[in-house]
Coordinates of C-alpha atoms in Angstrom, one line a residue:
M9 CA 75.4 75.8 88.7
K10 CA 78.4 74.8 86.9
R11 CA 80.9 77.2 87.5
P12 CA 82.9 78.8 84.3
S13 CA 86.4 79.0 84.5
Q14 CA 87.4 82.4 86.8
A15 CA 90.8 82.5 85.8
L16 CA 91.7 85.7 83.9
P17 CA 95.1 87.2 82.6
G18 CA 96.9 89.1 85.3
L19 CA 94.2 89.1 87.8
P20 CA 94.3 87.1 91.1
G21 CA 92.4 84.0 91.4
W22 CA 89.7 84.7 94.1
D23 CA 88.1 81.7 95.7
R24 CA 84.9 83.6 96.2
C25 CA 82.8 86.2 94.4
A26 CA 85.0 89.4 93.7
V27 CA 83.7 92.8 94.6
M28 CA 84.3 95.8 92.2
G29 CA 83.8 98.9 93.8
I30 CA 82.5 102.3 91.5
V31 CA 84.2 105.7 91.6
N32 CA 82.0 107.9 89.1
V33 CA 84.4 110.6 88.2
T34 CA 81.0 112.4 86.8
P35 CA 78.7 115.3 87.4
D36 CA 75.7 113.4 86.4
S37 CA 75.5 109.6 87.4
F38 CA 72.2 108.6 88.6
S39 CA 73.2 108.1 92.4
D40 CA 76.2 109.7 93.0
G41 CA 77.0 112.5 90.4
G42 CA 79.1 114.9 91.5
R43 CA 80.3 113.5 94.9
W44 CA 83.7 112.0 93.5
L45 CA 84.4 114.7 90.6
D46 CA 87.3 116.3 92.2
P47 CA 90.3 113.8 91.3
G48 CA 91.6 114.0 95.0
R49 CA 88.3 113.1 96.3
A50 CA 87.9 110.2 93.7
V51 CA 91.3 108.7 94.6
D52 CA 90.2 109.0 98.5
R53 CA 87.0 107.2 97.4
G54 CA 88.8 104.4 95.8
L55 CA 91.1 103.6 98.6
L56 CA 88.2 103.9 101.2
L57 CA 86.3 101.3 99.1
V58 CA 89.5 99.0 98.9
D59 CA 89.7 99.2 102.8
Q60 CA 85.9 98.2 103.0
G61 CA 86.6 95.2 101.0
A62 CA 86.8 96.2 97.3
D63 CA 88.9 93.9 95.2
I64 CA 88.5 96.2 92.0
V65 CA 88.0 99.6 91.8
D66 CA 86.3 100.7 88.5
V67 CA 86.7 104.5 87.4
G68 CA 84.5 105.8 85.0
G69 CA 84.2 109.4 83.7
E70 CA 81.2 109.3 81.7
S71 CA 77.6 108.6 82.8
T72 CA 75.7 105.6 81.3
R73 CA 72.4 106.4 83.3
P74 CA 68.9 106.1 81.2
G75 CA 68.8 109.2 79.2
A76 CA 72.4 110.2 79.6
T77 CA 74.3 112.1 76.5
R78 CA 78.0 111.5 76.0
V79 CA 80.9 113.7 76.9
S80 CA 84.1 114.4 74.5
E81 CA 86.6 112.0 74.4
E82 CA 89.0 114.8 75.9
E83 CA 87.0 115.3 78.9
E84 CA 86.5 111.7 79.6
L85 CA 90.5 111.7 79.6
R86 CA 90.9 114.7 82.0
R87 CA 88.6 112.8 84.2
V88 CA 89.8 109.5 84.8
L89 CA 93.7 109.4 83.9
P90 CA 94.9 111.1 87.3
V91 CA 92.4 108.8 89.3
V92 CA 93.4 105.6 87.4
R93 CA 97.1 106.6 87.7
A94 CA 97.0 107.4 91.5
L95 CA 95.2 104.5 92.6
A96 CA 97.1 102.1 90.3
D97 CA 100.4 103.6 91.9
K98 CA 99.1 102.8 95.3
G99 CA 98.6 99.3 94.2
V100 CA 94.8 99.2 93.8
L101 CA 93.4 96.8 90.9
V102 CA 91.8 99.4 88.6
S103 CA 89.3 98.8 86.0
I104 CA 88.5 101.4 83.7
D105 CA 84.7 101.9 82.5
T106 CA 84.9 103.4 79.1
M107 CA 83.0 102.9 75.8
R108 CA 86.2 104.5 73.9
A109 CA 89.4 102.8 72.5
R110 CA 91.4 105.7 73.1
V111 CA 90.3 106.2 76.8
A112 CA 90.9 102.5 77.2
D113 CA 94.3 102.6 75.8
A114 CA 95.4 105.3 77.9
A115 CA 93.9 104.0 81.0
V116 CA 95.7 100.8 80.7
E117 CA 98.9 102.7 79.9
A118 CA 98.1 104.7 83.4
G119 CA 98.0 101.4 85.2
A120 CA 94.4 99.9 84.7
R121 CA 94.3 96.1 84.5
I122 CA 90.6 95.6 83.3
V123 CA 88.9 97.3 80.7
N124 CA 85.1 97.4 81.4
D125 CA 82.9 98.4 78.2
V126 CA 79.3 98.8 78.6
S127 CA 78.7 98.5 74.8
G128 CA 80.9 95.3 74.7
G129 CA 83.0 96.7 72.0
L130 CA 79.9 98.0 69.8
A131 CA 80.1 101.8 70.7
D132 CA 83.8 102.1 69.2
P133 CA 85.1 99.9 66.4
D134 CA 88.5 100.0 67.5
M135 CA 87.8 99.2 70.9
A136 CA 88.3 95.3 70.5
R137 CA 91.6 96.1 68.5
A138 CA 92.8 98.1 71.4
V139 CA 92.2 95.9 74.1
A140 CA 93.6 92.9 72.3
G141 CA 96.9 95.1 72.0
T142 CA 96.7 95.7 75.8
G143 CA 96.1 91.6 76.8
V144 CA 93.8 92.8 79.9
P145 CA 90.6 91.3 80.5
F146 CA 87.7 93.0 79.0
V147 CA 84.1 93.2 80.2
V148 CA 81.5 92.3 77.1
M149 CA 78.2 93.8 78.5
H150 CA 74.9 93.3 76.6
W151 CA 74.3 96.5 74.7
R152 CA 71.5 97.6 72.4
G153 CA 72.4 101.3 72.0
Q154 CA 73.3 104.4 73.8
S155 CA 72.0 105.5 77.2
A156 CA 69.8 108.2 75.6
G157 CA 67.7 105.9 73.7
M158 CA 68.3 102.5 75.3
D159 CA 64.8 102.4 77.1
A160 CA 62.8 102.3 73.8
L161 CA 65.1 99.0 73.0
A162 CA 63.9 97.0 75.5
D163 CA 61.4 94.5 73.6
Y164 CA 62.4 90.6 74.1
T165 CA 60.3 87.5 73.6
D166 CA 62.6 85.6 75.8
V167 CA 64.8 87.9 77.4
V168 CA 67.3 85.5 78.7
A169 CA 67.9 83.3 75.6
E170 CA 68.0 86.5 73.7
V171 CA 70.5 88.3 75.7
I172 CA 72.8 85.3 75.9
G173 CA 72.7 84.9 72.3
E174 CA 73.5 88.6 71.6
V175 CA 76.2 88.4 73.9
A176 CA 77.7 85.4 72.4
R177 CA 77.5 87.3 69.2
Q178 CA 79.4 90.1 70.4
M179 CA 82.1 87.9 72.1
D180 CA 82.6 86.4 68.4
A181 CA 82.9 90.0 67.0
V182 CA 85.7 90.9 69.7
V183 CA 87.3 87.5 69.1
S184 CA 87.3 88.3 65.2
A185 CA 89.0 91.5 65.9
G186 CA 91.8 89.8 67.9
V187 CA 90.7 89.7 71.4
D188 CA 92.0 86.4 72.9
P189 CA 88.7 84.3 74.6
S190 CA 90.7 84.2 77.8
Q191 CA 90.3 88.1 78.3
I192 CA 86.6 88.0 78.1
I193 CA 84.2 88.5 81.2
V194 CA 80.5 88.9 80.1
D195 CA 77.9 91.0 81.9
P196 CA 74.2 90.8 81.2
G197 CA 73.8 94.3 81.5
L198 CA 71.0 94.8 84.1
G199 CA 69.1 98.0 83.4
F200 CA 70.4 98.6 79.9
A201 CA 67.8 98.3 77.4
K202 CA 65.7 96.0 80.1
S203 CA 62.6 96.2 82.0
R204 CA 62.2 95.3 85.7
R205 CA 60.8 92.2 84.6
D206 CA 63.7 91.6 82.3
D207 CA 66.4 92.8 85.1
W208 CA 64.5 90.2 87.4
A209 CA 64.6 87.3 84.9
L210 CA 68.3 87.8 84.0
L211 CA 69.0 88.0 87.9
A212 CA 67.2 84.7 88.4
S213 CA 68.8 82.9 85.7
L214 CA 72.6 83.4 85.8
G215 CA 73.3 79.8 85.9
A216 CA 72.4 79.8 82.2
W217 CA 75.4 82.1 81.3
S218 CA 77.5 79.2 81.9
A219 CA 76.9 78.2 78.6
L220 CA 79.2 81.0 77.3
G221 CA 82.0 79.4 79.5
R222 CA 83.2 83.1 80.5
P223 CA 83.1 84.7 83.9
V224 CA 80.2 86.7 84.7
L225 CA 80.1 90.5 86.4
V226 CA 76.7 91.1 88.0
A227 CA 75.9 95.2 88.2
A228 CA 72.8 95.5 89.9
S229 CA 73.8 98.3 92.4
R230 CA 70.9 100.9 93.1
K231 CA 69.3 99.9 89.7
R232 CA 65.7 100.9 89.2
F233 CA 64.5 97.5 89.3
L234 CA 65.6 97.6 92.9
G235 CA 64.0 101.2 93.7
E236 CA 60.5 100.0 92.3
L237 CA 60.5 96.6 94.2
L238 CA 61.0 98.7 97.4
A239 CA 58.9 101.6 96.0
D240 CA 56.9 103.5 98.9
P241 CA 53.4 101.7 99.5
D242 CA 51.5 104.9 100.0
T243 CA 52.7 107.1 97.0
G244 CA 54.4 104.3 94.9
E245 CA 57.3 106.4 94.5
A246 CA 60.8 104.2 93.8
R247 CA 63.1 104.2 96.9
P248 CA 65.8 106.6 96.4
A249 CA 68.9 105.5 94.5
R250 CA 71.2 105.7 97.8
E251 CA 68.7 104.0 99.9
R252 CA 68.9 100.7 97.8
D253 CA 72.2 99.3 99.2
A254 CA 70.8 96.8 101.6
A255 CA 68.8 95.4 98.4
T256 CA 72.3 95.8 96.3
A257 CA 73.7 93.4 98.7
A258 CA 71.0 91.0 98.7
A259 CA 71.4 91.2 94.8
G260 CA 75.1 90.5 95.1
V261 CA 74.9 87.4 97.3
L262 CA 72.1 85.9 95.0
A263 CA 74.6 86.4 91.9
A264 CA 77.6 85.0 93.9
A265 CA 75.5 82.0 94.9
Q266 CA 74.7 81.3 91.2
G267 CA 78.4 81.6 90.2
A268 CA 79.1 85.2 89.4
W269 CA 82.9 86.1 89.1
A270 CA 82.1 89.4 90.5
V271 CA 79.6 92.1 91.4
R272 CA 79.6 95.9 90.9
V273 CA 78.5 98.1 93.6
H274 CA 78.3 101.5 94.8
E275 CA 78.9 100.8 98.4
V276 CA 81.1 97.9 99.4
R277 CA 81.3 97.0 103.1
D278 CA 77.5 95.0 103.2
T279 CA 78.3 93.4 99.9
A280 CA 81.9 92.3 100.7
D281 CA 80.7 90.8 103.8
A282 CA 77.9 89.0 102.2
V283 CA 79.9 87.4 99.4
R284 CA 82.3 86.1 102.1
V285 CA 79.4 84.6 104.0
E286 CA 78.1 82.7 101.0
A287 CA 81.7 81.6 99.9
A288 CA 82.0 80.3 103.7
L289 CA 78.8 78.5 103.5
R290 CA 79.6 77.1 99.9
H291 CA 83.2 75.9 101.2
A292 CA 81.4 74.2 104.3
G293 CA 78.7 72.5 102.5
R294 CA 81.8 70.7 100.3
A295 CA 83.7 69.9 103.5
L296 CA 80.9 68.2 105.5
P297 CA 80.6 64.5 104.6
G298 CA 77.1 64.0 105.8
P299 CA 74.5 64.5 108.7
T300 CA 75.4 66.1 111.8
A301 CA 72.4 65.1 113.7
P302 CA 69.7 62.2 113.2
G303 CA 67.3 63.1 110.5
V304 CA 69.4 65.9 109.1
P305 CA 70.6 65.3 105.3
P306 CA 74.0 65.7 104.0
A307 CA 75.2 69.2 103.2
G308 CA 74.2 69.7 99.5
A309 CA 71.6 67.2 99.6
L310 CA 68.6 69.1 100.6
T311 CA 65.6 68.5 98.0
E312 CA 63.1 71.0 96.9
D313 CA 60.6 69.0 99.1
A314 CA 62.8 69.6 102.1
L315 CA 63.5 73.2 101.6
T316 CA 59.8 74.0 101.2
A317 CA 58.9 72.2 104.4
G318 CA 61.9 73.9 106.3
A319 CA 60.1 77.3 104.9
R320 CA 56.8 76.5 106.3
A321 CA 58.2 75.3 109.6

């Protein structure tokens, strides 16, 4: 695919897909709720993720799992600010995962350098103006409604075209409110008002997002569509969330191969290794001028027929 510009204000220019590690400072997130609720443990977790290869640590104080209810703004601030501040003071590139303008503003003041809003500016009418004032990159995720009722909103005729179109309108709205287009990162919102079929269609079609011209964040980590794919063949029960990390790494490298700017994951090491392999292979393919042995086509020149023949061999 044609890769959109990956340059974002105030962030490094990685030569590969970046890895965003998750620190949920919550009691009720779907796969790790309560594990990092203590601020000290959350900070240690963030530092461990960096040691394991995370480029960014995404700190969130409110669960957005399906069916989740909202916490108060004061509670969200109490949970995230000490963690954001401590990690930023240690040189970690921190993202704040929030739908609230006041939390975003306070977190940036505490050292966060990205605002990751799963509502893409729709949940809080003041969010876009707040982000515009900070100048930091802003994740605009596809969103149709709050977590408590979002499963009922998964109704699409052409999920790829409709989701891209809706994100384009979200982008227009935040730009109209003052956000510079260069700040915007887009996110297809896997698992948010999406069926399993929808998630797979979006993951398979990331190349289409180049039409928006903005870096793409993909957050597939431990989500239901992976658990259902890996369901127990005897009982039909979905694979438990914490046993989906190999599948998460696979989804991450497939996203990287389609040009994703970053992937957001709970466990970092395997995905960090995988995206580095993808980048090395891509760079090697550019460097090789031609065949290395008789009958071997030049790098990057394999046709669909050749690939199919290779799969049969």
